[in-house]
Amino acid sequence: NAGVTQTPKFQVLKTGQSMTLQCAQDMNHNSMYWYRQDPGMGLRLIYYSASEGTTDKGEVPNGYNVSRLNKREFSLRLESAAPSQTSVYFCASRPGQFNEKLFFGSGTQLSVL
Amino acid sequence: AQSVSQHNHHVILSEAASLELGCNYSYGGTVNLFWYVQYPGQHLQLLLKYFSGDPLVKGIKGFEAEFIKSKFSFNLRKPSVQWSDTAEYFCAVNARGNEKLTFGTGTRLTIIP
């Protein structure tokens, strides 16, 4: 049982390049999330998906797009990367009951030069 | 919109001292509340959660938190800290019935042996 799998673990981009962060969970969870973690700013929600086929903006959605391809997968796309998007990105999931804990992926460390 | 405030950014304590970390949220309706911990180099782990019932919630590793609705607070406590409690602590909230989970900025706790 792999849990939440994120790829890649590390990535360096140049300003203006695009990339997609992949996330998959094998726990049959309904809800999936993308957060970014920056020093002193905690975890900030980028986008979330309460169920397959739905996505909603979080606190900091600008510059990102997401796709809930199916129940397992939730990808995050940076269309034109900017240095301000340098961060550690975490994917997470939970069953969908509002009081259940999150299961986190191992994170993607992204640097935009 | 819901939000979470953690006013203590960095707390330094000696071993065996008592701990209280503040968490305040803003949301007019019913909420579910969580405390997560992130040890150096590790994922976030759930310490405890509140969704209904007894406002004093006990979690893992001797931590507890008290929900005070009138103060919109959910402070984390531990009577006697250990060096191994050195970590970053995050409070989180979601509105009842909503999958959007918002984290605070975190409190870095350093325990001096």
JSON list of C-alpha atoms in Angstrom, two decimals:
[
{"chain": "A", "resi": 1, "resn": "ASN", "atom": "CA", "xyz": [0.00, 0.00, 0.00]},
{"chain": "A", "resi": 2, "resn": "ALA", "atom": "CA", "xyz": [1.95, 3.04, -1.26]},
{"chain": "A", "resi": 3, "resn": "GLY", "atom": "CA", "xyz": [-0.33, 5.77, 0.16]},
{"chain": "A", "resi": 4, "resn": "VAL", "atom": "CA", "xyz": [0.20, 9.11, -1.59]},
{"chain": "A", "resi": 5, "resn": "THR", "atom": "CA", "xyz": [2.87, 9.16, -4.28]},
{"chain": "A", "resi": 6, "resn": "GLN", "atom": "CA", "xyz": [4.27, 12.39, -5.65]},
{"chain": "A", "resi": 7, "resn": "THR", "atom": "CA", "xyz": [6.64, 12.88, -8.55]},
{"chain": "A", "resi": 8, "resn": "PRO", "atom": "CA", "xyz": [9.17, 14.32, -9.05]},
{"chain": "A", "resi": 9, "resn": "LYS", "atom": "CA", "xyz": [10.91, 14.78, -5.69]},
{"chain": "A", "resi": 10, "resn": "PHE", "atom": "CA", "xyz": [13.13, 17.57, -6.95]},
{"chain": "A", "resi": 11, "resn": "GLN", "atom": "CA", "xyz": [12.88, 19.91, -9.93]},
{"chain": "A", "resi": 12, "resn": "VAL", "atom": "CA", "xyz": [14.73, 22.98, -11.16]},
{"chain": "A", "resi": 13, "resn": "LEU", "atom": "CA", "xyz": [13.03, 25.18, -13.74]},
{"chain": "A", "resi": 14, "resn": "LYS", "atom": "CA", "xyz": [13.93, 28.34, -15.54]},
{"chain": "A", "resi": 15, "resn": "THR", "atom": "CA", "xyz": [11.52, 31.26, -15.42]},
{"chain": "A", "resi": 16, "resn": "GLY", "atom": "CA", "xyz": [8.80, 30.75, -18.01]},
{"chain": "A", "resi": 17, "resn": "GLN", "atom": "CA", "xyz": [9.10, 27.00, -18.26]},
{"chain": "A", "resi": 18, "resn": "SER", "atom": "CA", "xyz": [6.12, 24.77, -17.58]},
{"chain": "A", "resi": 19, "resn": "MET", "atom": "CA", "xyz": [5.80, 21.54, -15.69]},
{"chain": "A", "resi": 20, "resn": "THR", "atom": "CA", "xyz": [3.28, 19.20, -14.11]},
{"chain": "A", "resi": 21, "resn": "LEU", "atom": "CA", "xyz": [3.55, 17.73, -10.64]},
{"chain": "A", "resi": 22, "resn": "GLN", "atom": "CA", "xyz": [1.93, 14.33, -10.43]},
{"chain": "A", "resi": 23, "resn": "CYS", "atom": "CA", "xyz": [0.10, 12.90, -7.45]},
{"chain": "A", "resi": 24, "resn": "ALA", "atom": "CA", "xyz": [-1.63, 9.56, -7.04]},
{"chain": "A", "resi": 25, "resn": "GLN", "atom": "CA", "xyz": [-3.22, 7.83, -4.05]},
{"chain": "A", "resi": 26, "resn": "ASP", "atom": "CA", "xyz": [-4.23, 4.22, -3.73]},
{"chain": "A", "resi": 27, "resn": "MET", "atom": "CA", "xyz": [-6.49, 4.52, -0.66]},
{"chain": "A", "resi": 28, "resn": "ASN", "atom": "CA", "xyz": [-9.73, 5.19, -2.56]},
{"chain": "A", "resi": 29, "resn": "HIS", "atom": "CA", "xyz": [-9.92, 8.67, -1.04]},
{"chain": "A", "resi": 30, "resn": "ASN", "atom": "CA", "xyz": [-12.43, 11.16, -2.38]},
{"chain": "A", "resi": 31, "resn": "SER", "atom": "CA", "xyz": [-10.65, 14.40, -1.42]},
{"chain": "A", "resi": 32, "resn": "MET", "atom": "CA", "xyz": [-7.26, 15.49, -2.69]},
{"chain": "A", "resi": 33, "resn": "TYR", "atom": "CA", "xyz": [-5.23, 18.63, -2.05]},
{"chain": "A", "resi": 34, "resn": "TRP", "atom": "CA", "xyz": [-2.23, 20.59, -3.23]},
{"chain": "A", "resi": 35, "resn": "TYR", "atom": "CA", "xyz": [-0.36, 22.73, -0.70]},
{"chain": "A", "resi": 36, "resn": "ARG", "atom": "CA", "xyz": [2.82, 24.72, -0.87]},
{"chain": "A", "resi": 37, "resn": "GLN", "atom": "CA", "xyz": [5.06, 25.15, 2.17]},
{"chain": "A", "resi": 38, "resn": "ASP", "atom": "CA", "xyz": [7.27, 28.17, 2.56]},
{"chain": "A", "resi": 39, "resn": "PRO", "atom": "CA", "xyz": [9.34, 29.17, 5.62]},
{"chain": "A", "resi": 40, "resn": "GLY", "atom": "CA", "xyz": [7.31, 31.29, 8.00]},
{"chain": "A", "resi": 41, "resn": "MET", "atom": "CA", "xyz": [4.14, 30.92, 5.95]},
{"chain": "A", "resi": 42, "resn": "GLY", "atom": "CA", "xyz": [3.03, 27.42, 6.87]},
{"chain": "A", "resi": 43, "resn": "LEU", "atom": "CA", "xyz": [1.06, 25.36, 4.40]},
{"chain": "A", "resi": 44, "resn": "ARG", "atom": "CA", "xyz": [-1.03, 27.31, 1.96]},
{"chain": "A", "resi": 45, "resn": "LEU", "atom": "CA", "xyz": [-3.76, 25.61, 0.00]},
{"chain": "A", "resi": 46, "resn": "ILE", "atom": "CA", "xyz": [-3.42, 25.97, -3.76]},
{"chain": "A", "resi": 47, "resn": "TYR", "atom": "CA", "xyz": [-6.31, 23.85, -5.02]},
{"chain": "A", "resi": 48, "resn": "TYR", "atom": "CA", "xyz": [-8.40, 21.00, -3.73]},
{"chain": "A", "resi": 49, "resn": "SER", "atom": "CA", "xyz": [-10.77, 18.43, -5.14]},
{"chain": "A", "resi": 50, "resn": "ALA", "atom": "CA", "xyz": [-13.62, 17.14, -3.02]},
{"chain": "A", "resi": 51, "resn": "SER", "atom": "CA", "xyz": [-14.46, 14.38, -5.48]},
{"chain": "A", "resi": 52, "resn": "GLU", "atom": "CA", "xyz": [-13.61, 13.10, -8.91]},
{"chain": "A", "resi": 53, "resn": "GLY", "atom": "CA", "xyz": [-14.55, 15.68, -11.51]},
{"chain": "A", "resi": 54, "resn": "THR", "atom": "CA", "xyz": [-14.55, 18.67, -9.17]},
{"chain": "A", "resi": 55, "resn": "THR", "atom": "CA", "xyz": [-11.82, 21.15, -8.29]},
{"chain": "A", "resi": 56, "resn": "ASP", "atom": "CA", "xyz": [-11.85, 24.33, -6.20]},
{"chain": "A", "resi": 57, "resn": "LYS", "atom": "CA", "xyz": [-9.46, 27.17, -5.59]},
{"chain": "A", "resi": 58, "resn": "GLY", "atom": "CA", "xyz": [-7.65, 27.47, -2.31]},
{"chain": "A", "resi": 59, "resn": "GLU", "atom": "CA", "xyz": [-5.83, 30.46, -0.86]},
{"chain": "A", "resi": 60, "resn": "VAL", "atom": "CA", "xyz": [-3.11, 30.86, -3.51]},
{"chain": "A", "resi": 61, "resn": "PRO", "atom": "CA", "xyz": [-4.34, 29.50, -6.87]},
{"chain": "A", "resi": 62, "resn": "ASN", "atom": "CA", "xyz": [-2.81, 32.13, -9.16]},
{"chain": "A", "resi": 63, "resn": "GLY", "atom": "CA", "xyz": [-0.26, 30.72, -11.57]},
{"chain": "A", "resi": 64, "resn": "TYR", "atom": "CA", "xyz": [-1.46, 27.12, -11.14]},
{"chain": "A", "resi": 65, "resn": "ASN", "atom": "CA", "xyz": [-3.92, 24.78, -12.75]},
{"chain": "A", "resi": 66, "resn": "VAL", "atom": "CA", "xyz": [-5.07, 21.37, -11.59]},
{"chain": "A", "resi": 67, "resn": "SER", "atom": "CA", "xyz": [-6.67, 18.33, -13.06]},
{"chain": "A", "resi": 68, "resn": "ARG", "atom": "CA", "xyz": [-8.48, 15.54, -11.25]},
{"chain": "A", "resi": 69, "resn": "LEU", "atom": "CA", "xyz": [-7.95, 12.92, -13.90]},
{"chain": "A", "resi": 70, "resn": "ASN", "atom": "CA", "xyz": [-9.76, 10.19, -11.99]},
{"chain": "A", "resi": 71, "resn": "LYS", "atom": "CA", "xyz": [-10.30, 9.26, -8.39]},
{"chain": "A", "resi": 72, "resn": "ARG", "atom": "CA", "xyz": [-6.65, 8.31, -7.91]},
{"chain": "A", "resi": 73, "resn": "GLU", "atom": "CA", "xyz": [-4.81, 11.16, -9.60]},
{"chain": "A", "resi": 74, "resn": "PHE", "atom": "CA", "xyz": [-4.63, 14.91, -9.00]},
{"chain": "A", "resi": 75, "resn": "SER", "atom": "CA", "xyz": [-2.02, 16.84, -10.95]},
{"chain": "A", "resi": 76, "resn": "LEU", "atom": "CA", "xyz": [-0.75, 20.39, -10.50]},
{"chain": "A", "resi": 77, "resn": "ARG", "atom": "CA", "xyz": [0.50, 22.37, -13.49]},
{"chain": "A", "resi": 78, "resn": "LEU", "atom": "CA", "xyz": [2.64, 25.46, -13.60]},
{"chain": "A", "resi": 79, "resn": "GLU", "atom": "CA", "xyz": [2.11, 26.99, -17.03]},
{"chain": "A", "resi": 80, "resn": "SER", "atom": "CA", "xyz": [4.82, 29.65, -16.82]},
{"chain": "A", "resi": 81, "resn": "ALA", "atom": "CA", "xyz": [6.97, 29.23, -13.77]},
{"chain": "A", "resi": 82, "resn": "ALA", "atom": "CA", "xyz": [8.07, 32.26, -11.76]},
{"chain": "A", "resi": 83, "resn": "PRO", "atom": "CA", "xyz": [10.71, 32.56, -9.00]},
{"chain": "A", "resi": 84, "resn": "SER", "atom": "CA", "xyz": [7.89, 33.22, -6.51]},
{"chain": "A", "resi": 85, "resn": "GLN", "atom": "CA", "xyz": [6.77, 29.64, -7.10]},
{"chain": "A", "resi": 86, "resn": "THR", "atom": "CA", "xyz": [9.97, 28.27, -5.60]},
{"chain": "A", "resi": 87, "resn": "SER", "atom": "CA", "xyz": [8.64, 26.16, -2.75]},
{"chain": "A", "resi": 88, "resn": "VAL", "atom": "CA", "xyz": [8.03, 22.69, -1.42]},
{"chain": "A", "resi": 89, "resn": "TYR", "atom": "CA", "xyz": [4.79, 21.27, -2.77]},
{"chain": "A", "resi": 90, "resn": "PHE", "atom": "CA", "xyz": [2.76, 18.64, -0.96]},
{"chain": "A", "resi": 91, "resn": "CYS", "atom": "CA", "xyz": [-0.07, 16.57, -2.26]},
{"chain": "A", "resi": 92, "resn": "ALA", "atom": "CA", "xyz": [-2.47, 15.13, 0.30]},
{"chain": "A", "resi": 93, "resn": "SER", "atom": "CA", "xyz": [-5.64, 13.10, 0.41]},
{"chain": "A", "resi": 94, "resn": "ARG", "atom": "CA", "xyz": [-8.31, 12.01, 2.84]},
{"chain": "A", "resi": 95, "resn": "PRO", "atom": "CA", "xyz": [-11.40, 9.82, 2.65]},
{"chain": "A", "resi": 96, "resn": "GLY", "atom": "CA", "xyz": [-13.69, 12.80, 2.29]},
{"chain": "A", "resi": 97, "resn": "GLN", "atom": "CA", "xyz": [-15.27, 12.77, 5.68]},
{"chain": "A", "resi": 98, "resn": "PHE", "atom": "CA", "xyz": [-14.70, 16.28, 6.91]},
{"chain": "A", "resi": 99, "resn": "ASN", "atom": "CA", "xyz": [-13.19, 15.13, 10.17]},
{"chain": "A", "resi": 100, "resn": "GLU", "atom": "CA", "xyz": [-10.64, 12.69, 8.84]},
{"chain": "A", "resi": 101, "resn": "LYS", "atom": "CA", "xyz": [-6.91, 13.21, 8.86]},
{"chain": "A", "resi": 102, "resn": "LEU", "atom": "CA", "xyz": [-4.85, 14.00, 5.80]},
{"chain": "A", "resi": 103, "resn": "PHE", "atom": "CA", "xyz": [-2.35, 11.61, 4.29]},
{"chain": "A", "resi": 104, "resn": "PHE", "atom": "CA", "xyz": [0.60, 13.47, 2.78]},
{"chain": "A", "resi": 105, "resn": "GLY", "atom": "CA", "xyz": [2.95, 12.71, -0.05]},
{"chain": "A", "resi": 106, "resn": "SER", "atom": "CA", "xyz": [6.68, 13.10, 0.45]},
{"chain": "A", "resi": 107, "resn": "GLY", "atom": "CA", "xyz": [6.81, 16.50, -1.26]},
{"chain": "A", "resi": 108, "resn": "THR", "atom": "CA", "xyz": [8.37, 18.08, -4.33]},
{"chain": "A", "resi": 109, "resn": "GLN", "atom": "CA", "xyz": [11.13, 20.61, -3.87]},
{"chain": "A", "resi": 110, "resn": "LEU", "atom": "CA", "xyz": [10.83, 23.06, -6.76]},
{"chain": "A", "resi": 111, "resn": "SER", "atom": "CA", "xyz": [13.31, 25.81, -7.58]},
{"chain": "A", "resi": 112, "resn": "VAL", "atom": "CA", "xyz": [12.57, 28.37, -10.26]},
{"chain": "A", "resi": 113, "resn": "LEU", "atom": "CA", "xyz": [15.61, 30.33, -11.40]},
{"chain": "B", "resi": 1, "resn": "ALA", "atom": "CA", "xyz": [-13.67, 32.69, 4.46]},
{"chain": "B", "resi": 2, "resn": "GLN", "atom": "CA", "xyz": [-12.08, 30.59, 7.14]},
{"chain": "B", "resi": 3, "resn": "SER", "atom": "CA", "xyz": [-8.60, 31.40, 8.42]},
{"chain": "B", "resi": 4, "resn": "VAL", "atom": "CA", "xyz": [-6.23, 30.31, 11.18]},
{"chain": "B", "resi": 5, "resn": "SER", "atom": "CA", "xyz": [-3.79, 32.36, 13.25]},
{"chain": "B", "resi": 6, "resn": "GLN", "atom": "CA", "xyz": [-0.84, 31.02, 15.17]},
{"chain": "B", "resi": 7, "resn": "HIS", "atom": "CA", "xyz": [0.78, 33.95, 16.92]},
{"chain": "B", "resi": 8, "resn": "ASN", "atom": "CA", "xyz": [3.76, 32.11, 18.38]},
{"chain": "B", "resi": 9, "resn": "HIS", "atom": "CA", "xyz": [6.26, 31.79, 15.57]},
{"chain": "B", "resi": 10, "resn": "HIS", "atom": "CA", "xyz": [9.12, 30.29, 17.53]},
{"chain": "B", "resi": 11, "resn": "VAL", "atom": "CA", "xyz": [8.97, 28.93, 21.08]},
{"chain": "B", "resi": 12, "resn": "ILE", "atom": "CA", "xyz": [12.02, 27.81, 23.02]},
{"chain": "B", "resi": 13, "resn": "LEU", "atom": "CA", "xyz": [11.59, 25.76, 26.18]},
{"chain": "B", "resi": 14, "resn": "SER", "atom": "CA", "xyz": [13.69, 23.65, 28.47]},
{"chain": "B", "resi": 15, "resn": "GLU", "atom": "CA", "xyz": [12.91, 19.98, 28.94]},
{"chain": "B", "resi": 16, "resn": "ALA", "atom": "CA", "xyz": [10.14, 19.32, 31.49]},
{"chain": "B", "resi": 17, "resn": "ALA", "atom": "CA", "xyz": [8.62, 22.77, 30.98]},
{"chain": "B", "resi": 18, "resn": "SER", "atom": "CA", "xyz": [4.92, 23.06, 30.23]},
{"chain": "B", "resi": 19, "resn": "LEU", "atom": "CA", "xyz": [3.81, 23.99, 26.75]},
{"chain": "B", "resi": 20, "resn": "GLU", "atom": "CA", "xyz": [0.90, 25.94, 25.37]},
{"chain": "B", "resi": 21, "resn": "LEU", "atom": "CA", "xyz": [0.71, 26.93, 21.71]},
{"chain": "B", "resi": 22, "resn": "GLY", "atom": "CA", "xyz": [-1.99, 29.29, 20.60]},
{"chain": "B", "resi": 23, "resn": "CYS", "atom": "CA", "xyz": [-4.39, 28.76, 17.71]},
{"chain": "B", "resi": 24, "resn": "ASN", "atom": "CA", "xyz": [-7.29, 31.03, 16.80]},
{"chain": "B", "resi": 25, "resn": "TYR", "atom": "CA", "xyz": [-9.59, 30.64, 13.86]},
{"chain": "B", "resi": 26, "resn": "SER", "atom": "CA", "xyz": [-12.08, 32.85, 12.17]},
{"chain": "B", "resi": 27, "resn": "TYR", "atom": "CA", "xyz": [-15.27, 31.32, 10.84]},
{"chain": "B", "resi": 28, "resn": "GLY", "atom": "CA", "xyz": [-18.82, 31.98, 11.92]},
{"chain": "B", "resi": 29, "resn": "GLY", "atom": "CA", "xyz": [-20.15, 28.45, 11.70]},
{"chain": "B", "resi": 30, "resn": "THR", "atom": "CA", "xyz": [-19.33, 24.99, 12.95]},
{"chain": "B", "resi": 31, "resn": "VAL", "atom": "CA", "xyz": [-15.76, 23.86, 12.41]},
{"chain": "B", "resi": 32, "resn": "ASN", "atom": "CA", "xyz": [-13.52, 20.87, 12.69]},
{"chain": "B", "resi": 33, "resn": "LEU", "atom": "CA", "xyz": [-10.09, 21.55, 14.16]},
{"chain": "B", "resi": 34, "resn": "PHE", "atom": "CA", "xyz": [-6.76, 19.75, 13.92]},
{"chain": "B", "resi": 35, "resn": "TRP", "atom": "CA", "xyz": [-3.21, 19.93, 15.19]},
{"chain": "B", "resi": 36, "resn": "TYR", "atom": "CA", "xyz": [-0.46, 18.49, 13.03]},
{"chain": "B", "resi": 37, "resn": "VAL", "atom": "CA", "xyz": [3.24, 18.10, 13.81]},
{"chain": "B", "resi": 38, "resn": "GLN", "atom": "CA", "xyz": [6.15, 18.04, 11.41]},
{"chain": "B", "resi": 39, "resn": "TYR", "atom": "CA", "xyz": [9.40, 16.62, 12.75]},
{"chain": "B", "resi": 40, "resn": "PRO", "atom": "CA", "xyz": [12.58, 17.62, 10.92]},
{"chain": "B", "resi": 41, "resn": "GLY", "atom": "CA", "xyz": [12.72, 15.95, 7.52]},
{"chain": "B", "resi": 42, "resn": "GLN", "atom": "CA", "xyz": [9.39, 14.18, 7.94]},
{"chain": "B", "resi": 43, "resn": "HIS", "atom": "CA", "xyz": [5.79, 14.44, 6.75]},
{"chain": "B", "resi": 44, "resn": "LEU", "atom": "CA", "xyz": [3.09, 16.13, 8.74]},
{"chain": "B", "resi": 45, "resn": "GLN", "atom": "CA", "xyz": [1.46, 13.83, 11.24]},
{"chain": "B", "resi": 46, "resn": "LEU", "atom": "CA", "xyz": [-1.88, 14.25, 12.96]},
{"chain": "B", "resi": 47, "resn": "LEU", "atom": "CA", "xyz": [-1.57, 14.95, 16.70]},
{"chain": "B", "resi": 48, "resn": "LEU", "atom": "CA", "xyz": [-5.24, 15.33, 17.50]},
{"chain": "B", "resi": 49, "resn": "LYS", "atom": "CA", "xyz": [-8.56, 16.50, 16.14]},
{"chain": "B", "resi": 50, "resn": "TYR", "atom": "CA", "xyz": [-11.82, 17.95, 17.35]},
{"chain": "B", "resi": 51, "resn": "PHE", "atom": "CA", "xyz": [-15.14, 17.66, 15.61]},
{"chain": "B", "resi": 52, "resn": "SER", "atom": "CA", "xyz": [-17.75, 17.44, 18.38]},
{"chain": "B", "resi": 53, "resn": "GLY", "atom": "CA", "xyz": [-18.33, 16.41, 21.98]},
{"chain": "B", "resi": 54, "resn": "ASP", "atom": "CA", "xyz": [-15.88, 16.97, 24.83]},
{"chain": "B", "resi": 55, "resn": "PRO", "atom": "CA", "xyz": [-13.99, 20.18, 24.07]},
{"chain": "B", "resi": 56, "resn": "LEU", "atom": "CA", "xyz": [-10.87, 18.79, 25.73]},
{"chain": "B", "resi": 57, "resn": "VAL", "atom": "CA", "xyz": [-9.25, 16.49, 23.22]},
{"chain": "B", "resi": 58, "resn": "LYS", "atom": "CA", "xyz": [-6.37, 14.15, 23.95]},
{"chain": "B", "resi": 59, "resn": "GLY", "atom": "CA", "xyz": [-3.94, 13.14, 21.25]},
{"chain": "B", "resi": 60, "resn": "ILE", "atom": "CA", "xyz": [-0.79, 11.17, 20.78]},
{"chain": "B", "resi": 61, "resn": "LYS", "atom": "CA", "xyz": [2.47, 11.67, 22.69]},
{"chain": "B", "resi": 62, "resn": "GLY", "atom": "CA", "xyz": [0.79, 13.30, 25.69]},
{"chain": "B", "resi": 63, "resn": "PHE", "atom": "CA", "xyz": [-0.61, 16.30, 23.81]},
{"chain": "B", "resi": 64, "resn": "GLU", "atom": "CA", "xyz": [-4.05, 17.73, 24.41]},
{"chain": "B", "resi": 65, "resn": "ALA", "atom": "CA", "xyz": [-6.02, 20.69, 23.11]},
{"chain": "B", "resi": 66, "resn": "GLU", "atom": "CA", "xyz": [-9.03, 22.58, 24.33]},
{"chain": "B", "resi": 67, "resn": "PHE", "atom": "CA", "xyz": [-11.69, 24.00, 22.05]},
{"chain": "B", "resi": 68, "resn": "ILE", "atom": "CA", "xyz": [-13.13, 27.23, 23.44]},
{"chain": "B", "resi": 69, "resn": "LYS", "atom": "CA", "xyz": [-15.91, 28.24, 21.10]},
{"chain": "B", "resi": 70, "resn": "SER", "atom": "CA", "xyz": [-16.45, 31.67, 22.64]},
{"chain": "B", "resi": 71, "resn": "LYS", "atom": "CA", "xyz": [-12.81, 32.54, 22.03]},
{"chain": "B", "resi": 72, "resn": "PHE", "atom": "CA", "xyz": [-12.52, 30.81, 18.64]},
{"chain": "B", "resi": 73, "resn": "SER", "atom": "CA", "xyz": [-9.48, 29.08, 20.04]},
{"chain": "B", "resi": 74, "resn": "PHE", "atom": "CA", "xyz": [-7.97, 25.60, 19.98]},
{"chain": "B", "resi": 75, "resn": "ASN", "atom": "CA", "xyz": [-4.75, 25.80, 21.98]},
{"chain": "B", "resi": 76, "resn": "LEU", "atom": "CA", "xyz": [-2.35, 22.90, 22.17]},
{"chain": "B", "resi": 77, "resn": "ARG", "atom": "CA", "xyz": [-0.88, 21.88, 25.54]},
{"chain": "B", "resi": 78, "resn": "LYS", "atom": "CA", "xyz": [1.55, 19.44, 27.02]},
{"chain": "B", "resi": 79, "resn": "PRO", "atom": "CA", "xyz": [2.39, 19.39, 30.74]},
{"chain": "B", "resi": 80, "resn": "SER", "atom": "CA", "xyz": [6.04, 18.37, 30.37]},
{"chain": "B", "resi": 81, "resn": "VAL", "atom": "CA", "xyz": [7.92, 18.60, 27.08]},
{"chain": "B", "resi": 82, "resn": "GLN", "atom": "CA", "xyz": [10.77, 16.41, 25.93]},
{"chain": "B", "resi": 83, "resn": "TRP", "atom": "CA", "xyz": [13.69, 17.08, 23.62]},
{"chain": "B", "resi": 84, "resn": "SER", "atom": "CA", "xyz": [11.99, 14.83, 21.05]},
{"chain": "B", "resi": 85, "resn": "ASP", "atom": "CA", "xyz": [9.08, 17.30, 20.84]},
{"chain": "B", "resi": 86, "resn": "THR", "atom": "CA", "xyz": [11.30, 19.66, 18.86]},
{"chain": "B", "resi": 87, "resn": "ALA", "atom": "CA", "xyz": [9.30, 20.15, 15.66]},
{"chain": "B", "resi": 88, "resn": "GLU", "atom": "CA", "xyz": [6.97, 22.50, 13.84]},
{"chain": "B", "resi": 89, "resn": "TYR", "atom": "CA", "xyz": [3.33, 22.50, 14.89]},
{"chain": "B", "resi": 90, "resn": "PHE", "atom": "CA", "xyz": [0.43, 23.45, 12.66]},
{"chain": "B", "resi": 91, "resn": "CYS", "atom": "CA", "xyz": [-3.17, 24.18, 13.54]},
{"chain": "B", "resi": 92, "resn": "ALA", "atom": "CA", "xyz": [-5.79, 23.59, 10.82]},
{"chain": "B", "resi": 93, "resn": "VAL", "atom": "CA", "xyz": [-9.52, 24.18, 10.37]},
{"chain": "B", "resi": 94, "resn": "ASN", "atom": "CA", "xyz": [-12.28, 23.25, 8.03]},
{"chain": "B", "resi": 95, "resn": "ALA", "atom": "CA", "xyz": [-15.87, 24.34, 8.07]},
{"chain": "B", "resi": 96, "resn": "ARG", "atom": "CA", "xyz": [-18.29, 21.54, 8.79]},
{"chain": "B", "resi": 97, "resn": "GLY", "atom": "CA", "xyz": [-19.41, 19.97, 5.54]},
{"chain": "B", "resi": 98, "resn": "ASN", "atom": "CA", "xyz": [-16.67, 21.62, 3.48]},
{"chain": "B", "resi": 99, "resn": "GLU", "atom": "CA", "xyz": [-13.55, 19.85, 2.28]},
{"chain": "B", "resi": 100, "resn": "LYS", "atom": "CA", "xyz": [-11.39, 22.99, 2.24]},
{"chain": "B", "resi": 101, "resn": "LEU", "atom": "CA", "xyz": [-8.73, 22.53, 4.95]},
{"chain": "B", "resi": 102, "resn": "THR", "atom": "CA", "xyz": [-6.79, 25.65, 5.94]},
{"chain": "B", "resi": 103, "resn": "PHE", "atom": "CA", "xyz": [-3.55, 25.61, 7.92]},
{"chain": "B", "resi": 104, "resn": "GLY", "atom": "CA", "xyz": [-1.97, 28.23, 10.14]},
{"chain": "B", "resi": 105, "resn": "THR", "atom": "CA", "xyz": [1.55, 29.52, 9.60]},
{"chain": "B", "resi": 106, "resn": "GLY", "atom": "CA", "xyz": [3.00, 27.11, 12.14]},
{"chain": "B", "resi": 107, "resn": "THR", "atom": "CA", "xyz": [4.95, 27.39, 15.38]},
{"chain": "B", "resi": 108, "resn": "ARG", "atom": "CA", "xyz": [8.50, 26.17, 15.54]},
{"chain": "B", "resi": 109, "resn": "LEU", "atom": "CA", "xyz": [9.18, 24.54, 18.92]},
{"chain": "B", "resi": 110, "resn": "THR", "atom": "CA", "xyz": [12.74, 24.08, 20.12]},
{"chain": "B", "resi": 111, "resn": "ILE", "atom": "CA", "xyz": [13.35, 22.09, 23.30]},
{"chain": "B", "resi": 112, "resn": "ILE", "atom": "CA", "xyz": [16.67, 22.60, 25.05]},
{"chain": "B", "resi": 113, "resn": "PRO", "atom": "CA", "xyz": [17.97, 19.52, 26.85]}
]
